[in-house]
mmCIF file of C-alpha atoms and ligand atoms in Angstrom:
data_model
loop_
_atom_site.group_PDB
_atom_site.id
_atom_site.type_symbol
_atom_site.label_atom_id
_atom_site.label_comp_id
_atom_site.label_asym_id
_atom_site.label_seq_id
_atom_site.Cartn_x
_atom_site.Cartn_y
_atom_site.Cartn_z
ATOM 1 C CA UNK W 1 40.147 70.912 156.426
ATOM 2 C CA UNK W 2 42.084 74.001 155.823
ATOM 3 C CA UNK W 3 40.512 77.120 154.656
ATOM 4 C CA UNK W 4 42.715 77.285 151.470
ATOM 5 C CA UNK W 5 42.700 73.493 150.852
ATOM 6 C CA UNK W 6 39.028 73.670 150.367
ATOM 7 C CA UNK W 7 39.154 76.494 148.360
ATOM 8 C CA UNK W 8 41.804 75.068 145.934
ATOM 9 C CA UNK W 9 39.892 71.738 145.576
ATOM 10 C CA UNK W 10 36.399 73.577 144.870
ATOM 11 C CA UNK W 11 38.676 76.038 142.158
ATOM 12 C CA UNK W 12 39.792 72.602 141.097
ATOM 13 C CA UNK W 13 36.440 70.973 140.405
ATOM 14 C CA UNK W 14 35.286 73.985 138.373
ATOM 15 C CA UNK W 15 38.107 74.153 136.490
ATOM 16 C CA UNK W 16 37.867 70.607 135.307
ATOM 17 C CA UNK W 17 34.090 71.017 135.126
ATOM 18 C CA UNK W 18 34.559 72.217 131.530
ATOM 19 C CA UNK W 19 38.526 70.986 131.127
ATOM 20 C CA UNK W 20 39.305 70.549 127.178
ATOM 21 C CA UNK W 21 43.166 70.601 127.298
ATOM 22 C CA UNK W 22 43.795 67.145 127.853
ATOM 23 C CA UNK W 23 44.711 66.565 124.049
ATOM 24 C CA UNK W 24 47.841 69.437 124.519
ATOM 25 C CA UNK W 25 51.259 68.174 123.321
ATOM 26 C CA UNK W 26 53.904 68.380 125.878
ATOM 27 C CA UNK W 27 56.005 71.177 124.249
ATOM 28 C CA UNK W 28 55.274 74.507 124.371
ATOM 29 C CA UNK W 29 53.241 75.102 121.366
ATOM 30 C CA UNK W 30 54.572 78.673 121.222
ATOM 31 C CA UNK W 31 57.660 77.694 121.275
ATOM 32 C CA UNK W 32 59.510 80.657 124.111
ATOM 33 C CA UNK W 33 59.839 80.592 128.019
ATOM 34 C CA UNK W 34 59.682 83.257 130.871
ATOM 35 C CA UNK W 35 61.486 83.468 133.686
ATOM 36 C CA UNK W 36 59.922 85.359 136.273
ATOM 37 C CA UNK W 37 59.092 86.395 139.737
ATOM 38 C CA UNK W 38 57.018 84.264 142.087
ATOM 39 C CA UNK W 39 55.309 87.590 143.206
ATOM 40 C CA UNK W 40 51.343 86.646 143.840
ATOM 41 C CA UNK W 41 50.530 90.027 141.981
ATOM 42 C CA UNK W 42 52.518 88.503 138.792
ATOM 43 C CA UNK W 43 50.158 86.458 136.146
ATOM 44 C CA UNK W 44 52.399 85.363 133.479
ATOM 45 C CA UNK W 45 49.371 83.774 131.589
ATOM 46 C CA UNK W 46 47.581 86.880 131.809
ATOM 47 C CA UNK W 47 50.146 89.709 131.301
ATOM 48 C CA UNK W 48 52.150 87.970 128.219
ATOM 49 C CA UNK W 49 48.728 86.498 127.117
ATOM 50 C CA UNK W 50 49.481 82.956 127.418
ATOM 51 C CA UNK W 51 46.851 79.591 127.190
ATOM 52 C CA UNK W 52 47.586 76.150 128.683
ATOM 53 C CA UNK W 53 50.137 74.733 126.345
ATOM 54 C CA UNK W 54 51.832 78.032 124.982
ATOM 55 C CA UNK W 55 54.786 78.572 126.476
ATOM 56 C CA UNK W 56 56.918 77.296 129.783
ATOM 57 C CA UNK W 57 57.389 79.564 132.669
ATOM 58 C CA UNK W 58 59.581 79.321 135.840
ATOM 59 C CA UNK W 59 58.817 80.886 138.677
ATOM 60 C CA UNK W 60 61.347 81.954 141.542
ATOM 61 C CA UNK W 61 62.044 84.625 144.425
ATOM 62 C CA UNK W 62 62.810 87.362 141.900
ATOM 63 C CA UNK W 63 62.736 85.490 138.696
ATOM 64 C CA UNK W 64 66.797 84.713 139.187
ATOM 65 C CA UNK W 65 68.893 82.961 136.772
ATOM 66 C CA UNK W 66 70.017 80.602 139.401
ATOM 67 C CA UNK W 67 71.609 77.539 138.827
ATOM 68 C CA UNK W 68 68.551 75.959 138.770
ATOM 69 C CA UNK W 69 66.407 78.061 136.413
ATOM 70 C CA UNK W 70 68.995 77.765 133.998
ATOM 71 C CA UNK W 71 68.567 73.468 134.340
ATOM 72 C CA UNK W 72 64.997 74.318 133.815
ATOM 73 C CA UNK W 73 66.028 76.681 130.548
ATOM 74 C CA UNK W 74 68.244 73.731 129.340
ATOM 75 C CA UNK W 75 65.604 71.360 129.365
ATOM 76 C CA UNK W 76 63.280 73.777 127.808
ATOM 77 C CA UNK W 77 65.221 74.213 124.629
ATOM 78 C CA UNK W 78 66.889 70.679 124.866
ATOM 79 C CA UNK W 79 64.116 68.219 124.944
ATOM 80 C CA UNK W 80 60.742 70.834 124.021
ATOM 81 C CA UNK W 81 62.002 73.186 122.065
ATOM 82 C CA UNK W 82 61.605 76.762 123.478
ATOM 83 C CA UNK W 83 63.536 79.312 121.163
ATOM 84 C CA UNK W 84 63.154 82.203 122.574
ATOM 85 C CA UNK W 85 63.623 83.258 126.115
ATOM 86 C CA UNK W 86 62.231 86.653 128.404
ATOM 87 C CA UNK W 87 64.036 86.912 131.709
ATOM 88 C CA UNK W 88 61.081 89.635 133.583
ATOM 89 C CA UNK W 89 61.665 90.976 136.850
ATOM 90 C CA UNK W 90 59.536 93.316 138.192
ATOM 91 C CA UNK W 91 58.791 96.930 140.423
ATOM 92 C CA UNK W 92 58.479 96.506 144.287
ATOM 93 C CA UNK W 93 60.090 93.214 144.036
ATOM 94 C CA UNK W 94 60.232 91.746 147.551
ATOM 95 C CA UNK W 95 63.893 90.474 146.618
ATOM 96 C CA UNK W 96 65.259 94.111 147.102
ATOM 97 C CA UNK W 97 64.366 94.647 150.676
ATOM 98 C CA UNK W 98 67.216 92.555 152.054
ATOM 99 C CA UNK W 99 70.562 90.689 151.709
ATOM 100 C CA UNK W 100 72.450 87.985 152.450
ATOM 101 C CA UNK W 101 73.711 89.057 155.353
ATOM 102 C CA UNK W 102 70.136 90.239 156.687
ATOM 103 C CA UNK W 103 68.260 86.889 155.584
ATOM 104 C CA UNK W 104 71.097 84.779 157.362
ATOM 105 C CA UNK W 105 70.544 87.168 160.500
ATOM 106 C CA UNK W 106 66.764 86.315 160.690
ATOM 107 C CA UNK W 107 66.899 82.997 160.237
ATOM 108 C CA UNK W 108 69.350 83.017 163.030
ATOM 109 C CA UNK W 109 67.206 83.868 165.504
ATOM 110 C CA UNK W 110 64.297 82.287 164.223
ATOM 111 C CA UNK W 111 61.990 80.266 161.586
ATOM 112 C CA UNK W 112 59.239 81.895 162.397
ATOM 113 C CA UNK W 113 57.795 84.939 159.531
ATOM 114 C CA UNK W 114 59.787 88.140 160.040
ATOM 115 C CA UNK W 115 58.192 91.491 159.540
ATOM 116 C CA UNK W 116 58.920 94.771 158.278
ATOM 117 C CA UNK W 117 58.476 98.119 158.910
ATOM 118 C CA UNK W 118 60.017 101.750 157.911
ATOM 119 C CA UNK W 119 63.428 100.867 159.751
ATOM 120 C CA UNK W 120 63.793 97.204 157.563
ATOM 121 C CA UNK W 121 63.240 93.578 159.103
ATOM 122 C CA UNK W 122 62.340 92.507 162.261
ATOM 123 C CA UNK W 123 62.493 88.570 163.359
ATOM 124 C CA UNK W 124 60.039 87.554 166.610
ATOM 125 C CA UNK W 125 63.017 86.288 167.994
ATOM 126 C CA UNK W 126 61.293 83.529 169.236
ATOM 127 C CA UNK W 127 63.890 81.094 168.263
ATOM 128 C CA UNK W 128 65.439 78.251 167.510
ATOM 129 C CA UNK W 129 66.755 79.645 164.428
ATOM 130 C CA UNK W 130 69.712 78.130 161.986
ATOM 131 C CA UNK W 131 72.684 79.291 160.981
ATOM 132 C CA UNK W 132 72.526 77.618 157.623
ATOM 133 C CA UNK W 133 71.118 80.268 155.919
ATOM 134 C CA UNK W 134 74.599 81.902 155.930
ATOM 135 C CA UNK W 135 75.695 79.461 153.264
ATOM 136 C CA UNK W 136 73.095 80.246 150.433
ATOM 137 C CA UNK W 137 73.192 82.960 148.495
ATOM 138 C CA UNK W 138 69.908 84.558 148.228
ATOM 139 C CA UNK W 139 70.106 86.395 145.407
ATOM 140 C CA UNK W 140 69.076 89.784 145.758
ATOM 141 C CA UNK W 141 68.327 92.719 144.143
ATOM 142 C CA UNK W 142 69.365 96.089 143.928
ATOM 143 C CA UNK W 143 68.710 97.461 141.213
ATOM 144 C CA UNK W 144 66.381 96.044 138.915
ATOM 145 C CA UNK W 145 67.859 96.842 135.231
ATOM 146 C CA UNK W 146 71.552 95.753 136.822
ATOM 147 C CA UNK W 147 69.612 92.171 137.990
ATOM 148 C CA UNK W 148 67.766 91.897 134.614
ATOM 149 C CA UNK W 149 70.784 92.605 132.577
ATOM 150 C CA UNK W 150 73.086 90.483 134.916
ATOM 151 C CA UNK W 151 70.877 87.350 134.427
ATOM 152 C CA UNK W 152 70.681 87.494 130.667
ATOM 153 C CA UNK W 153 74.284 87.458 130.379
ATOM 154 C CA UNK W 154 74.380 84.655 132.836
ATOM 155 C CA UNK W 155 72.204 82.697 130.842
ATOM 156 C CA UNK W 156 73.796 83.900 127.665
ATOM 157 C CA UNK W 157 77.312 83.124 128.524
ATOM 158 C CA UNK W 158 76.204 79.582 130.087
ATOM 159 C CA UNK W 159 78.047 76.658 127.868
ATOM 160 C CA UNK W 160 75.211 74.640 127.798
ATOM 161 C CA UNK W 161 72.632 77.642 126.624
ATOM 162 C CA UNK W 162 73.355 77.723 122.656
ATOM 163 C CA UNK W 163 73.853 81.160 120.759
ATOM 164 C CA UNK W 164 70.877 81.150 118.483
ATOM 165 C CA UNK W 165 68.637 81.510 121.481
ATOM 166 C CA UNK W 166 67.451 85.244 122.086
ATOM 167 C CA UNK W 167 67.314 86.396 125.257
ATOM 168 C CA UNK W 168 64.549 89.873 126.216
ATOM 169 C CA UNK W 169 65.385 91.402 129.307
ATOM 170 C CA UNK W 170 61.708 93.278 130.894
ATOM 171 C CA UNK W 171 60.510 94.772 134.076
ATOM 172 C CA UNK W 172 57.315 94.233 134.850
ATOM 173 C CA UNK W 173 55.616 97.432 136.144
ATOM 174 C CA UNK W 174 53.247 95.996 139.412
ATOM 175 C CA UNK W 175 51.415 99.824 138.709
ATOM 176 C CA UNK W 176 50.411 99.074 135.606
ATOM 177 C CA UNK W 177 50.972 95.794 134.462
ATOM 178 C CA UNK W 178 53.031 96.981 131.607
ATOM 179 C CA UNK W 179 56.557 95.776 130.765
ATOM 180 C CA UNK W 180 58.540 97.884 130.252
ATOM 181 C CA UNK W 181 62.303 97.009 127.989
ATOM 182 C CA UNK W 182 65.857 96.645 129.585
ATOM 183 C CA UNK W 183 67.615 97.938 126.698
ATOM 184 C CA UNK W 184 71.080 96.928 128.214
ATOM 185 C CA UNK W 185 69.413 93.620 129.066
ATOM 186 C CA UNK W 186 68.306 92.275 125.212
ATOM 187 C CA UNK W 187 71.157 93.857 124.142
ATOM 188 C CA UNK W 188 73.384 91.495 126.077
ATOM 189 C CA UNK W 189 70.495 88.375 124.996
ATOM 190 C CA UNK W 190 70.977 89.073 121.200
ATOM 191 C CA UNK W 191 71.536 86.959 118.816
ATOM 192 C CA UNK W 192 74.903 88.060 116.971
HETATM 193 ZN ZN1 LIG N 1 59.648 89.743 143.069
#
C-alpha cells in the first residue's frame, strides 16, 4: 500500500476514534464562505478559526473566481444559505510564477512534473506532451491585490450572485499567517 494511503487511513481511524459531528446540519451554521487557494501551507479551518459545520470553503489553484467557484458560490447562498463571502488569495502564491503561454509550453513537451529554478520553468522533456493545454485559461496571477480585487467584482457583477451578498477581498500573508485587507477589493464586494 502506498506510503500516504496508509497514512491517511490511520489519520482517518483516529479521527473517527472520538468523531461527534455526525448530528451537523448540512448548511453552514455560520452562515459565510471562503474562497481560497489550494496552497498545502493554507488552513482555512485554522487561520479564519473555523469547526466542522461553520462555514463552506472552496479550494482552487489560486483561490480564482472561475466559472466554477462561482457554481459552487451559487449553490452556497442558493440552497444553504451562506451570506457573506471572503475571496483570500495569498503571498508566494504558486499561480504567479507562470502563464498561459508558459503552462501550454510545458505541457507540450511533456506530462511529466516540471521544475523551477532562478531562470523560471523547466519541463524533462521527456514527452509525449499535449497541446490542449493551449485552450484553458489558467488563470494567473500577477499581482495579488489586482487578482483579489478582479475576482470580487467578477463575482459581484455575476447575474446570478444577488446584491445583498458582501464580498471581503484578503491576502493571506504565508509569513505570518495574518490577512491582511484589499481595500480596493471589499470596496468593489460592498453592499450599496
Ligand atoms: Zn496559491
Amino acid at each position: 500500500m502506498s506510503k500516504i494511503l496508509n497514512e491517511v487511513l490511520h489519520a482517518n481511524r483516529n479521527y473517527r476514534a472520538d468523531f461527534d459531528k455526525g448530528d451537523l446540519p448540512m448548511p453552514p451554521g455560520r452562515r459565510f464562505a471562503i474562497l481560497t487557494c489550494m496552497d498545502a501551507r493554507l488552513d482555512p479551518a485554522k487561520y479564519a478559526g473555523l469547526s466542522e459545520g461553520d462555514a463552506h470553503v472552496i479550494r482552487n489553484a489560486g483561490g480564482r473566481a472561475s466559472d466554477d467557484a462561482i457554481r459552487s458560490l451559487v449553490i452556497s447562498y442558493k440552497l444553504l444559505g451562506t451570506r457573506e463571502w471572503f475571496v483570500i488569495h495569498h503571498t508566494d502564491c504558486g499561480m504567479e510564477t507562470f502563464t498561459n503561454e508558459i503552462m501550454s509550453d510545458l505541457l507540450s513537451k511533456s506530462l511529466k512534473t516540471a521544475s523551477i529554478d532562478s531562470s523560471g520553468w523547466h519541463d524533462s522533456c521527456e514527452g509525449p506532451g499535449s497541446t490542449d493545454g493551449k485552450f484553458i485559461n489558467w488563470l494567473t496571477i500577477k499581482d495579488q491585490a489586482e487578482s483579489v480585487t478582479e475576482d470580487v467584482v467578477r463575482i459581484k457583477s455575476h447575474p446570478l450572485v444577488p446584491a445583498d451578498i458582501p464580498v471581503y477581498g484578503f491576502i493571506y500573508d504565508v509569513k505570518s499567517g495574518q490577512l491582511i485587507e484589499v481595500p480596493s477589493a471589499t470596496a468593489a464586494g460592498r453592499v450599496e
